[in-house]
C-alpha cells in the first residue's frame, strides 16, 4: 500500500514533539542530529530471526535503532518492523501506572497503587483457592518474553500458586511443530542453522510466507539461488518467494499431508530414497512405505487441486538433490492435523537421508520472538524446564530438588491454553493471571473467548499497552518492554542470544520479573523467588535444564557475548554449542529417528453450498502477531492500517466485486467486513485475511476453534466461509484518519506481476 506522505510527515512531527514517557508535549523534542549518548547492543523484539541491532539512547530515552553488522544472521539488515521497533518504547500509549476496577465488572479502570493491586491479587487468589481448590487459578503466559521470564511464569504457577493450569500463547503457534519434532526426531528444535541454506541444492518451503514473515531470511534464499539451489514452494497463495520458485504448488488449504505423501510415493517409485540412511538411522520405514503406496500423483492431484506433473516434478527435484532442506511454518501447522503434517515433512527428509549434513535438514520457522525458548522453559501445561515432562517421575524429582520443594507438592499436567477457555466457561477456572498475550485477537471464535474472560472472578493482565484483552481485565499491571531489561532469547535456529537493558521503564511501570517475584512474596512464597536480577533467574534456569534435551547448562551471559550466541544443547562450560543437530544420532534413546505412516484426513470444515469458499489467515510484513505493538507505530500502521479480503479475480467477478469494494465474509461463528484486494495470486476457491487486527476487524471472529488432537492447536488456516458485496462500510471505516488511509492505500491493491498472472499450475 502506498503511503500518503503528508499524513506520514504529520505523524512524524507529532512523534517528535511528544514526551513519550509522560504523553505530554515536550519542550525539547529529540532531533535526528542530536548527540547519541550510548549505543546498546541487543536484538529485535519481534520474530524468531532476532536480528542484531543497536538501540540509540539520548537523554535517557531510546531514540533510534541501527542494525548490527557483526551479528551472523542479519549482517546489518533489518526489516520494516525491526527498523521501527524502538518507537514502541516511548510511545504515548504506554501503560505507566497500575489500573483497577474498584466497583465491579462494569466500572471503569482507575489508577491504583502497586500495593493496592498486588495485595488485592494475592488476597483474592488465596480466597478463591481456599474455596474452590488451587487449580481454580490459571496462568496464561507468552513467548515474546525472555527465557528468564518464561521460566519464572512456569515456576510461579507451580510453586507460588500450586496450580496445574499454566500454559502460553505458543500453544497457538508452535505446538504442532513441537509435536512433529518430538514424534519424528526426538528433539524439538530446527535441525540446522539458517546459514545451511547456502549449502543446499534444493530448498522446499511449505506453508511459510518467508518474504513477509521472515524478510531477512529471504536474503539467504537468494544467495542459495545464486549458487544454483532449486526452490520449491507449496502454498495456496503465490507469496513473494513463490513467484521465483522453480516449482510452485498452489495446493488447497489443509491438504499438505496428501501432497507430502504423494511426493514420497514418487521418490520411492523412482529409486531416490537413501536406503543406507533408512536402515542405519531410522525405524518404522516399512509401514510408512506401505502407506504412501496409496498416494499416487493422480490421486493426490485431485485432493490438492494440482496437476500430477507438478507433483512429480517437485518430487524429482527434491529427491535428486545431494543436500535438501525443508522449511515449514504456520500454514502447515495451524490445522487440526498439524502434527501429522509436520511428521509427513519429516518422513520426506528422513527417506532421502537429508539430516546431519550441511544443507540437509528439516526445520520450522518460528514466528514469535522467543517461540523456541518459550517452549523449553517449563511454562507449558505438560512441561518442566529443559523440555522435561511434568508427569515423568525422574523429571519431577530433579526439578523439585532444584526448587527445594517436596515432589508431592509439584502439580501435574494441566489444561493447554485452548482448553482453559471452556474451563473458564464452566467456572472450573475462576481466575487468570495473563502476561504477554492477547487472546482477544489471537484465539479463534472470539465471541466465546470474550464471554469466558468477562466471566472470571478475577482477571489480571500484565502488559505495556492496553491491548484488546487488557481492556477486559479487572486489574492491569504496567510491565516492561525488551529495551528496559536484560535477558536471553532463543532464536528460530536454537541460538541463545541476549537482550541488554537500554533504559528504565517509564513512570511507575516495573520490570515483569520484579512484579512476579513481588506477588510471590505477598502470596507467602517469596523464599522460592529470591531473585535480584535476570542473571539470578538464568543461573537457576541453567541448572534446571542440566542433562535435559534442551540443555543450557554450559551457556552463560559471558559466553553469549563472546560467541555472539550459543546453540543449545550446550552441556558444559567448555562445549561450544550445537549449531547442527543429528550429525550422529537423533533424540531418542536408541539414536534413531522414527517414521510414522500418516493417512491424509480432510480439514474439519470443508466448503458446502452455504459456505462455498475456504478462508485462510496469515501475516503481513508490516505487523507482528496481534498487532498490539505494530499497529501503534505510525509508519507500519500507514502501510497496513486495516485488514482486507484477498480474492482471485474469478471469485470477485462471480461476486460482482471490484478491487476496493467492501466485502462481508461470514462463517458459522461470525462475520467481518473489509475491502477486497483482487489478485491472480491466490486460488479461486480461497480467501485470505490477515490476522493482526482487533475488535470488529479481527479475522478470528470467523476461524474454527476445532483442535488438533495431540497438541490442541486450533485450525486457523482452514474454515468454510461465504462472501458477499457489503451493503455498507463497517463503523470502523468512517473516521477521518481511516478514510484518508483507505484512499492512500489504493495503489497497493494492484494486480501482481505477469508471472503471477500466468501461473501454469493453478487450476
XYZ file of C-alpha atoms in Angstrom:
763
model
C 0.000 0.000 0.000
C 1.441 3.382 -0.920
C 1.741 5.945 1.868
C 0.154 9.366 1.951
C 3.413 11.249 2.579
C 1.589 14.214 4.080
C -0.122 12.029 6.670
C 3.160 10.307 7.463
C 5.084 13.579 7.869
C 2.388 14.970 10.154
C 2.600 11.866 12.318
C 6.388 12.121 12.412
C 6.138 15.681 13.661
C 3.638 14.618 16.307
C 6.016 11.896 17.462
C 8.880 14.373 17.743
C 7.039 16.857 19.939
C 5.656 14.340 22.433
C 7.424 13.263 25.574
C 6.709 9.540 25.252
C 7.204 8.988 28.985
C 4.501 11.433 30.082
C 2.332 11.604 26.973
C 2.600 15.396 27.189
C 4.135 17.788 24.650
C 7.866 18.027 25.183
C 9.566 21.431 25.256
C 12.772 19.830 23.946
C 11.861 17.127 21.429
C 14.584 14.798 20.234
C 16.055 15.707 16.853
C 17.741 13.439 14.340
C 21.072 15.284 14.603
C 21.203 15.157 18.405
C 24.253 13.605 20.081
C 23.694 9.938 20.949
C 24.851 9.074 24.462
C 25.032 5.299 24.075
C 24.647 2.530 21.514
C 23.299 -0.536 23.317
C 23.831 -3.871 21.520
C 20.727 -6.047 21.564
C 18.316 -7.848 19.228
C 14.983 -7.095 17.594
C 11.922 -7.677 19.773
C 9.802 -9.230 17.043
C 10.081 -12.531 15.113
C 12.247 -15.566 15.782
C 15.046 -14.366 13.473
C 16.123 -11.996 16.272
C 18.234 -9.671 14.135
C 21.113 -7.961 15.886
C 20.697 -4.215 16.425
C 21.899 -1.259 18.460
C 19.443 0.878 20.398
C 20.412 4.538 20.278
C 19.979 6.256 23.659
C 19.944 10.018 24.235
C 18.973 11.781 27.447
C 17.838 8.504 28.992
C 15.465 7.606 26.178
C 15.610 5.214 23.229
C 15.541 7.479 20.172
C 16.558 5.197 17.315
C 17.972 1.931 16.098
C 20.832 0.772 13.896
C 21.402 -2.756 12.560
C 24.431 -4.663 13.787
C 26.750 -5.847 11.041
C 28.562 -8.191 13.428
C 25.607 -10.487 14.142
C 25.984 -13.528 11.873
C 22.330 -13.834 10.870
C 21.163 -10.419 9.676
C 24.581 -8.958 8.690
C 23.495 -5.343 9.080
C 19.959 -5.694 7.692
C 16.588 -5.017 9.332
C 13.023 -5.376 8.071
C 10.383 -2.602 8.402
C 9.342 -3.844 11.845
C 12.887 -4.009 13.181
C 13.710 -0.567 11.796
C 10.852 0.992 13.761
C 10.853 -1.260 16.850
C 12.280 1.465 19.094
C 9.156 3.605 18.588
C 7.114 1.466 20.993
C 9.436 2.128 23.941
C 8.490 5.793 24.493
C 5.068 5.588 22.900
C 2.325 7.788 24.439
C 0.085 4.695 24.753
C 2.480 3.067 27.236
C 0.909 1.929 30.490
C 2.745 3.830 33.227
C 0.759 3.002 36.382
C -1.491 0.161 37.636
C -5.192 0.152 36.776
C -8.033 -1.456 38.697
C -11.836 -1.750 38.588
C -12.872 -0.900 42.136
C -16.637 -1.296 41.785
C -17.298 -4.408 39.767
C -17.002 -5.542 36.161
C -18.916 -2.598 34.696
C -16.912 0.069 36.491
C -14.044 1.812 34.699
C -10.368 1.021 35.113
C -8.951 3.542 37.574
C -5.448 4.450 38.643
C -4.229 2.477 41.641
C -1.048 1.962 43.645
C 1.194 -1.063 43.367
C 0.472 -2.057 46.964
C -3.263 -1.900 46.366
C -3.276 -4.007 43.199
C -0.745 -6.623 44.339
C -2.372 -7.053 47.754
C -5.766 -7.367 46.060
C -4.462 -10.027 43.667
C -2.800 -12.035 46.433
C -5.827 -11.822 48.721
C -8.343 -12.800 46.065
C -6.195 -15.601 44.618
C -5.836 -17.121 48.097
C -9.559 -16.753 48.803
C -10.556 -18.420 45.533
C -8.078 -21.257 46.054
C -9.226 -21.770 49.637
C -12.838 -22.008 48.495
C -12.535 -23.864 45.186
C -9.098 -25.505 45.174
C -5.679 -24.471 43.912
C -6.444 -25.253 40.278
C -9.135 -22.575 40.168
C -6.389 -20.031 39.326
C -4.562 -20.228 35.987
C -1.503 -18.699 34.330
C -1.676 -17.701 30.650
C 1.782 -16.626 29.548
C 3.620 -15.787 26.324
C 6.676 -16.316 24.141
C 7.603 -12.764 23.248
C 9.424 -12.605 26.571
C 12.896 -13.605 27.666
C 13.729 -17.146 28.701
C 14.069 -15.882 32.250
C 10.505 -14.561 32.298
C 9.082 -17.668 30.617
C 10.858 -19.843 33.174
C 9.619 -17.655 36.007
C 5.974 -17.914 34.929
C 6.049 -21.717 34.962
C 7.695 -21.764 38.374
C 5.295 -19.115 39.706
C 2.292 -21.191 38.646
C 3.536 -24.387 40.223
C 5.368 -23.091 43.302
C 3.739 -19.776 44.241
C 0.173 -20.736 43.276
C 0.354 -24.532 43.279
C -1.890 -24.713 40.210
C -1.527 -27.231 37.418
C -3.120 -24.850 34.900
C -0.268 -22.995 33.241
C 0.187 -22.566 29.507
C 1.195 -19.941 26.984
C 0.388 -18.435 23.598
C 2.901 -20.665 21.814
C 0.104 -23.220 22.020
C -1.461 -21.218 19.178
C 1.636 -21.091 17.031
C 4.448 -23.613 17.547
C 2.778 -26.548 19.281
C 2.210 -28.587 16.092
C 5.897 -28.210 15.271
C 6.748 -29.397 18.767
C 4.586 -32.492 18.369
C 6.055 -33.371 14.985
C 9.650 -32.826 16.091
C 9.185 -34.917 19.214
C 7.401 -37.762 17.380
C 9.820 -37.987 14.454
C 13.192 -36.696 15.602
C 13.145 -36.717 19.395
C 14.277 -33.101 19.846
C 12.124 -30.013 19.446
C 14.433 -27.662 17.554
C 15.284 -26.792 13.964
C 17.930 -29.203 12.731
C 20.117 -26.610 11.006
C 21.334 -23.041 11.311
C 19.916 -20.715 8.657
C 23.381 -20.430 7.090
C 22.981 -24.055 5.960
C 20.738 -22.718 3.184
C 23.941 -21.723 1.404
C 24.975 -25.405 1.245
C 21.656 -26.762 -0.077
C 20.994 -27.982 -3.613
C 17.231 -27.762 -3.073
C 15.041 -25.868 -0.591
C 11.400 -26.869 -0.160
C 9.211 -24.281 1.605
C 5.695 -25.411 2.509
C 3.215 -23.280 4.421
C 5.685 -20.465 5.079
C 5.483 -16.934 3.667
C 9.205 -16.276 4.131
C 9.284 -12.986 2.253
C 6.782 -11.285 4.574
C 7.123 -13.204 7.841
C 10.920 -13.619 7.862
C 12.205 -10.975 5.435
C 15.859 -11.197 6.460
C 15.933 -14.944 5.772
C 14.910 -14.173 2.197
C 18.458 -12.951 1.557
C 19.745 -16.457 2.312
C 17.281 -17.905 -0.192
C 18.509 -15.544 -2.892
C 22.160 -16.300 -2.091
C 21.398 -20.021 -2.274
C 19.638 -19.498 -5.611
C 22.681 -17.609 -6.914
C 24.686 -20.750 -6.169
C 22.302 -22.888 -8.187
C 19.949 -24.094 -5.424
C 16.486 -25.126 -6.647
C 13.401 -23.752 -4.871
C 10.033 -25.480 -4.394
C 7.166 -23.602 -2.735
C 3.775 -25.023 -1.718
C 1.114 -22.525 -0.620
C -2.478 -21.601 -1.566
C -1.179 -18.082 -2.293
C 1.606 -17.126 -4.638
C 3.761 -15.479 -1.989
C 6.756 -13.286 -2.897
C 9.251 -16.150 -2.884
C 6.815 -18.410 -4.763
C 6.927 -16.034 -7.717
C 10.539 -17.032 -8.377
C 10.269 -20.724 -7.448
C 11.380 -23.451 -9.843
C 8.197 -25.297 -8.894
C 5.193 -23.637 -7.290
C 2.447 -25.882 -5.889
C -0.716 -23.859 -5.102
C -2.369 -26.604 -3.086
C -5.768 -26.395 -1.415
C -5.551 -25.340 2.224
C -5.448 -28.341 4.521
C -4.087 -30.886 2.011
C -0.396 -30.712 2.964
C -0.017 -34.291 4.182
C -1.549 -35.646 0.970
C 0.971 -33.651 -1.083
C 3.918 -34.821 1.027
C 2.769 -38.436 0.860
C 2.428 -38.079 -2.897
C 5.948 -36.707 -3.248
C 7.325 -39.564 -1.151
C 5.408 -42.019 -3.370
C 7.234 -40.646 -6.429
C 10.605 -40.650 -4.675
C 10.201 -44.319 -3.747
C 8.978 -45.295 -7.208
C 11.945 -43.597 -8.887
C 14.556 -45.033 -6.533
C 15.563 -41.737 -4.927
C 15.495 -42.892 -1.294
C 18.655 -43.267 0.814
C 18.479 -46.943 1.750
C 21.634 -46.910 3.885
C 20.409 -43.975 5.959
C 16.979 -45.546 6.390
C 18.462 -48.861 7.501
C 21.090 -47.463 9.864
C 19.419 -44.413 11.358
C 15.623 -44.893 11.361
C 12.795 -47.208 12.375
C 9.253 -47.643 11.048
C 10.090 -47.401 7.348
C 8.201 -50.403 6.015
C 4.876 -49.274 7.470
C 5.319 -45.776 6.048
C 6.386 -47.112 2.667
C 3.277 -49.290 2.503
C 1.028 -46.373 3.414
C 2.332 -43.976 0.754
C 1.689 -46.567 -1.963
C -1.917 -45.346 -1.636
C -0.922 -41.813 -2.733
C -0.013 -41.838 -6.433
C 0.296 -38.366 -8.020
C -3.010 -38.694 -9.846
C -4.970 -39.196 -6.608
C -3.010 -36.526 -4.760
C -3.575 -34.035 -7.582
C -7.329 -34.413 -7.183
C -7.131 -33.927 -3.422
C -4.789 -30.928 -3.577
C -6.172 -29.231 -6.668
C -2.881 -29.545 -8.559
C -1.601 -31.138 -11.748
C 0.085 -34.558 -11.357
C 3.039 -33.362 -13.436
C 3.790 -30.599 -10.943
C 3.851 -33.071 -8.036
C 6.182 -35.401 -9.947
C 8.485 -32.532 -10.914
C 8.717 -31.309 -7.311
C 9.413 -34.822 -6.002
C 12.197 -35.402 -8.538
C 13.762 -32.030 -7.835
C 13.816 -32.689 -4.081
C 14.770 -36.354 -4.338
C 17.693 -35.811 -6.723
C 19.329 -33.109 -4.590
C 22.536 -34.094 -2.801
C 21.536 -31.884 0.124
C 17.983 -30.603 0.609
C 16.215 -28.550 3.260
C 12.522 -28.466 4.155
C 11.078 -25.445 5.950
C 7.552 -25.324 7.344
C 5.585 -22.722 9.269
C 2.062 -21.965 10.386
C 0.440 -22.667 7.022
C 1.199 -26.342 7.534
C 0.901 -26.332 11.339
C -2.263 -24.261 12.009
C -4.518 -27.204 11.258
C -6.477 -29.862 13.086
C -3.861 -32.341 11.806
C -0.877 -30.008 12.129
C 1.299 -32.576 13.899
C 0.604 -35.152 11.182
C 1.538 -32.591 8.546
C 4.877 -31.983 10.225
C 5.525 -35.704 10.529
C 4.960 -36.219 6.792
C 7.505 -33.480 6.092
C 9.990 -35.215 8.401
C 9.235 -38.532 6.638
C 10.269 -36.981 3.326
C 13.539 -35.678 4.755
C 14.331 -38.962 6.503
C 13.600 -41.102 3.439
C 16.149 -39.127 1.426
C 18.783 -39.062 4.178
C 18.622 -35.286 4.493
C 19.804 -34.852 8.071
C 23.056 -34.191 9.884
C 24.920 -32.612 6.960
C 25.468 -29.050 5.742
C 22.427 -28.039 3.699
C 20.418 -31.128 4.672
C 17.641 -30.991 7.226
C 14.130 -30.050 8.305
C 13.077 -27.056 10.365
C 10.125 -24.975 11.446
C 10.347 -21.197 11.121
C 9.425 -19.671 14.478
C 7.121 -16.667 14.401
C 7.311 -15.361 17.955
C 10.484 -13.668 19.149
C 11.149 -16.384 21.718
C 8.919 -19.043 20.221
C 11.771 -21.539 20.560
C 12.943 -20.724 24.081
C 9.423 -20.131 25.315
C 8.508 -23.729 24.610
C 11.505 -25.086 26.564
C 11.290 -23.167 29.848
C 8.524 -25.042 31.632
C 5.574 -22.664 31.225
C 3.660 -25.222 29.139
C 0.852 -27.301 30.573
C 2.755 -30.597 30.377
C 6.321 -29.401 30.680
C 9.068 -28.597 33.153
C 12.225 -26.609 32.275
C 14.544 -28.172 29.708
C 11.646 -29.887 27.888
C 11.331 -32.245 30.855
C 7.918 -33.823 31.342
C 5.804 -32.769 34.298
C 4.378 -36.287 34.703
C 7.740 -38.096 34.418
C 8.841 -39.266 37.914
C 12.559 -38.671 37.300
C 11.967 -35.204 35.859
C 9.661 -34.286 38.720
C 12.174 -35.416 41.303
C 15.011 -33.456 39.731
C 13.120 -30.163 39.337
C 11.650 -30.473 42.848
C 15.167 -30.834 44.228
C 16.360 -27.720 42.387
C 13.342 -25.717 43.543
C 13.580 -27.007 47.107
C 10.016 -28.330 47.287
C 8.535 -31.720 48.054
C 7.781 -33.667 44.870
C 4.214 -34.332 46.040
C 3.617 -30.557 46.069
C 4.560 -30.209 42.400
C 1.314 -30.126 40.356
C 0.830 -32.471 37.433
C -0.193 -31.580 33.880
C -2.954 -29.008 33.390
C -5.062 -27.551 30.615
C -3.450 -26.161 27.479
C -4.423 -22.575 26.690
C -7.147 -23.552 24.229
C -8.877 -25.725 26.835
C -8.646 -23.044 29.517
C -11.421 -21.108 27.761
C -14.125 -23.812 28.137
C -12.870 -24.431 31.686
C -13.494 -20.740 32.416
C -16.997 -21.011 30.982
C -17.620 -23.997 33.276
C -16.230 -21.937 36.197
C -13.681 -24.660 36.787
C -11.117 -21.880 36.316
C -12.250 -18.722 38.126
C -9.160 -16.506 37.913
C -6.367 -15.912 35.438
C -3.038 -14.100 35.553
C -2.076 -13.256 31.974
C 1.147 -11.790 30.642
C 2.418 -11.116 27.112
C -0.702 -12.472 25.394
C -3.683 -11.012 23.582
C -6.212 -13.826 23.097
C -8.984 -11.379 22.173
C -7.167 -11.145 18.856
C -5.263 -14.428 18.708
C -7.787 -17.094 19.761
C -10.471 -18.393 17.380
C -14.221 -17.928 17.949
C -13.667 -14.696 19.820
C -17.231 -14.160 20.946
C -16.840 -17.266 23.115
C -13.427 -16.101 24.337
C -14.865 -12.766 25.427
C -17.639 -14.471 27.415
C -15.059 -16.647 29.162
C -12.744 -13.786 30.137
C -15.567 -11.493 31.256
C -16.957 -14.274 33.424
C -13.820 -14.714 35.527
C -13.980 -13.748 39.192
C -10.589 -12.073 38.792
C -8.747 -11.365 35.567
C -5.264 -9.821 35.793
C -3.220 -8.727 32.764
C 0.390 -7.545 32.650
C 1.300 -5.626 29.504
C 2.924 -2.394 28.366
C -0.038 -1.368 26.176
C -3.754 -1.646 26.872
C -4.444 -4.477 24.446
C -7.883 -5.681 23.368
C -7.566 -8.314 26.102
C -6.320 -5.933 28.794
C -9.453 -3.851 28.174
C -11.433 -6.708 29.770
C -9.191 -7.117 32.823
C -10.122 -6.333 36.415
C -6.515 -5.318 37.134
C -3.890 -4.182 34.625
C -0.225 -4.148 35.632
C 2.171 -1.936 33.614
C 5.127 -4.066 32.555
C 8.344 -3.530 30.642
C 9.496 -3.708 27.041
C 12.553 -5.600 25.850
C 14.611 -2.384 25.913
C 14.049 -1.950 29.656
C 15.501 -5.216 30.909
C 18.105 -7.825 30.119
C 17.680 -11.499 29.467
C 18.163 -14.303 26.976
C 16.126 -15.275 23.917
C 16.436 -18.433 21.803
C 16.137 -17.742 18.097
C 14.499 -19.943 15.470
C 17.907 -21.535 14.877
C 18.220 -22.653 18.521
C 20.820 -19.919 19.126
C 20.627 -18.430 22.636
C 21.254 -14.676 22.466
C 20.898 -11.790 24.896
C 18.918 -8.566 25.216
C 20.678 -5.741 27.023
C 18.971 -3.064 29.078
C 18.990 0.395 27.471
C 16.637 2.483 29.631
C 14.393 2.344 32.697
C 10.646 1.600 32.427
C 8.542 4.789 32.241
C 6.564 6.230 35.123
C 5.510 3.590 37.655
C 5.903 0.677 35.208
C 8.033 -2.168 36.534
C 10.089 -4.958 35.053
C 7.933 -8.059 34.626
C 10.092 -10.393 36.711
C 10.046 -7.927 39.611
C 6.232 -7.858 39.507
C 6.046 -11.658 39.620
C 8.590 -12.009 42.446
C 6.821 -9.314 44.481
C 3.495 -11.087 44.027
C 5.082 -14.388 45.099
C 6.237 -12.728 48.333
C 2.728 -11.439 49.014
C 1.452 -14.984 48.484
C 3.828 -16.177 51.200
C 6.178 -17.977 48.789
C 8.906 -15.370 48.475
C 11.654 -17.711 49.677
C 11.403 -19.558 46.354
C 11.691 -16.340 44.319
C 14.687 -14.644 45.897
C 15.944 -13.279 42.610
C 17.690 -9.923 42.366
C 18.431 -9.849 38.636
C 17.685 -11.755 35.430
C 21.144 -13.319 35.798
C 19.997 -14.965 39.042
C 16.996 -16.413 37.248
C 19.108 -17.586 34.312
C 21.548 -19.417 36.549
C 18.704 -21.362 38.192
C 17.215 -21.989 34.748
C 20.549 -23.409 33.568
C 20.609 -25.830 36.476
C 17.021 -26.944 35.769
C 17.916 -27.801 32.166
C 21.171 -29.604 33.006
C 21.180 -33.038 31.368
C 17.852 -32.402 29.619
C 17.202 -32.348 25.878
C 17.345 -28.550 25.736
C 20.457 -28.298 27.868
C 21.535 -24.717 28.721
C 23.941 -25.664 31.500
C 27.073 -24.664 29.578
C 25.652 -21.296 28.478
C 26.476 -18.109 30.380
C 25.866 -14.434 29.696
C 29.604 -14.024 29.092
C 29.726 -16.924 26.639
C 26.813 -15.497 24.699
C 28.683 -12.214 24.312
C 31.928 -13.928 23.334
C 30.343 -16.182 20.686
C 27.534 -13.884 19.528
C 25.079 -16.514 20.704
C 25.321 -20.170 21.734
C 23.327 -23.030 20.205
C 21.795 -25.487 22.622
C 22.364 -28.220 23.625
C 25.459 -26.956 25.402
C 26.078 -29.458 28.215
C 29.166 -27.950 29.876
C 31.095 -24.657 30.061
C 33.769 -25.865 27.618
C 31.246 -27.021 24.999
C 30.914 -24.655 22.001
C 27.219 -25.380 21.421
C 25.467 -27.397 18.707
C 24.533 -25.447 15.554
C 23.564 -28.566 13.574
C 21.635 -31.420 15.166
C 21.554 -35.123 14.255
C 25.042 -35.407 12.806
C 25.492 -38.693 14.679
C 22.219 -39.562 16.385
C 18.628 -38.465 16.815
C 16.990 -37.555 20.101
C 15.668 -40.984 21.092
C 17.449 -43.398 23.452
C 18.470 -45.657 20.547
C 19.608 -42.657 18.497
C 17.267 -43.499 15.605
C 14.585 -41.308 14.050
C 11.006 -42.543 13.717
C 8.976 -42.871 10.537
C 5.212 -42.648 11.046
C 2.635 -43.620 8.396
C 0.208 -40.701 8.106
C -3.186 -41.068 6.452
C -4.498 -37.865 4.900
C -7.543 -36.515 6.738
C -9.564 -33.612 5.261
C -9.978 -30.362 7.202
C -12.584 -30.360 9.938
C -14.736 -27.917 7.960
C -14.938 -28.034 4.182
C -16.862 -25.816 1.747
C -20.530 -26.551 1.118
C -23.470 -24.842 -0.549
C -23.969 -22.330 2.269
C -20.252 -21.616 2.810
C -18.617 -22.326 -0.565
C -15.160 -20.798 -0.036
C -12.109 -21.607 2.082
C -10.720 -18.924 4.384
C -7.059 -18.932 5.351
C -5.299 -16.379 7.546
C -1.747 -15.154 7.990
C 0.696 -12.308 8.461
C 1.845 -9.298 6.513
C 5.320 -7.818 6.593
C 4.314 -4.681 8.497
C 2.754 -6.282 11.564
C 3.584 -8.723 14.344
C 1.188 -11.221 15.931
C -1.921 -9.494 17.357
C -0.643 -6.070 16.278
C -0.721 -4.725 19.840
C 2.685 -3.130 19.231
C 2.987 -2.610 15.475
C -0.442 -1.045 14.988
C 0.808 1.820 17.169
C 3.854 2.580 15.016
C 2.883 5.343 12.525
C 4.827 4.027 9.520
C 3.684 0.412 9.969
C 0.091 1.462 10.616
C 0.098 3.610 7.487
C 1.338 0.723 5.352
C -1.291 -1.765 6.577
C -3.890 0.101 8.643
C -6.751 -2.371 8.313
C -7.494 -5.952 7.210
C -8.518 -6.816 3.678
C -10.135 -9.738 1.881
C -7.744 -11.114 -0.721
C -9.563 -12.975 -3.503
C -8.919 -14.204 -7.022
C -10.332 -12.103 -9.853
C -12.562 -15.003 -10.937
C -14.101 -15.083 -7.471
C -14.504 -11.317 -7.458
C -16.221 -11.388 -10.844
C -18.622 -14.081 -9.660
C -19.467 -11.999 -6.579
C -19.822 -8.763 -8.516
C -16.902 -7.245 -6.599
C -14.187 -4.950 -7.899
C -10.909 -4.052 -6.244
C -11.559 -1.900 -3.174
C -15.240 -2.819 -2.754
C -16.371 -3.657 0.754
C -16.919 -7.385 1.234
C -18.588 -9.222 4.106
C -17.147 -12.643 4.902
C -19.232 -14.983 7.065
C -18.524 -18.285 8.775
C -20.562 -20.378 11.182
C -19.118 -18.280 14.035
C -19.245 -14.663 12.925
C -18.683 -12.120 10.185
C -16.188 -9.446 9.142
C -16.400 -6.640 6.588
C -13.251 -5.338 4.877
C -12.167 -4.041 1.459
C -11.471 -6.503 -1.361
C -7.967 -6.975 -2.709
C -8.478 -8.584 -6.127
C -5.462 -10.558 -7.383
C -4.477 -13.544 -9.505
C -2.016 -14.874 -6.945
C -4.462 -16.872 -4.805
C -6.550 -19.937 -5.545
C -10.054 -19.080 -6.860
C -11.607 -21.223 -4.115
C -9.710 -19.441 -1.328
C -9.878 -16.129 0.571
C -7.084 -14.670 2.678
C -7.449 -12.159 5.552
C -4.517 -11.017 7.734
C -4.965 -11.548 11.469
C -3.173 -8.584 13.113
C -6.303 -6.569 13.920
C -8.661 -6.362 16.875
C -12.300 -5.840 17.802
C -14.591 -5.964 14.744
C -11.540 -6.128 12.448
C -10.375 -9.436 13.958
C -10.453 -12.334 11.498
C -10.567 -14.788 14.385
C -14.222 -13.951 14.758
C -14.552 -16.372 11.831
C -11.953 -19.097 12.355
C -12.677 -22.624 13.519
C -11.839 -23.487 17.164
C -11.556 -27.207 16.392
C -8.313 -28.539 17.892
C -5.501 -30.829 16.767
C -5.905 -33.921 18.991
C -2.323 -34.164 20.298
C -1.212 -30.556 20.822
C -4.603 -28.769 20.905
C -3.711 -26.114 18.340
C -6.689 -24.523 16.523
C -7.362 -24.857 12.809
C -6.700 -21.229 11.864
C -5.708 -21.970 8.282
C -8.885 -23.678 7.036
C -12.549 -22.896 7.538
C -15.592 -22.639 5.296
C -16.954 -19.159 4.569
C -19.245 -17.210 2.274
C -18.546 -13.769 0.806
C -20.890 -11.075 -0.483
C -20.551 -7.477 -1.566
C -21.304 -5.433 1.558
C -24.279 -3.096 1.659
C -22.306 -0.518 3.645
C -18.926 0.133 5.197
C -18.291 -1.030 8.771
C -18.293 1.549 11.570
C -14.503 1.474 11.879
C -14.094 2.794 8.320
C -15.976 6.015 8.936
C -13.434 8.006 10.943
C -11.394 10.645 9.111
C -7.941 9.057 9.539
C -9.116 5.687 8.266
C -10.776 7.208 5.215
C -7.545 9.010 4.321
C -5.546 5.825 4.726
C -8.046 3.860 2.664
C -7.619 6.315 -0.152
C -3.822 6.319 0.174
C -3.778 2.531 0.046
C -5.432 2.056 -3.331
C -2.166 1.726 -5.231
C -1.079 -1.221 -3.151
C -4.138 -3.061 -4.385
C -2.696 -3.600 -7.838
C -2.573 -6.964 -9.530
C 0.699 -8.881 -9.138
C 3.315 -9.416 -11.793
C 2.780 -11.042 -15.162
C 4.493 -14.150 -13.819
C 1.853 -14.400 -11.095
C -0.938 -13.971 -13.641
C 0.381 -16.684 -15.932
C 0.663 -19.401 -13.286
C 0.867 -22.700 -15.181
C -0.245 -24.994 -12.346
C -3.134 -23.088 -10.779
C -6.390 -24.781 -11.693
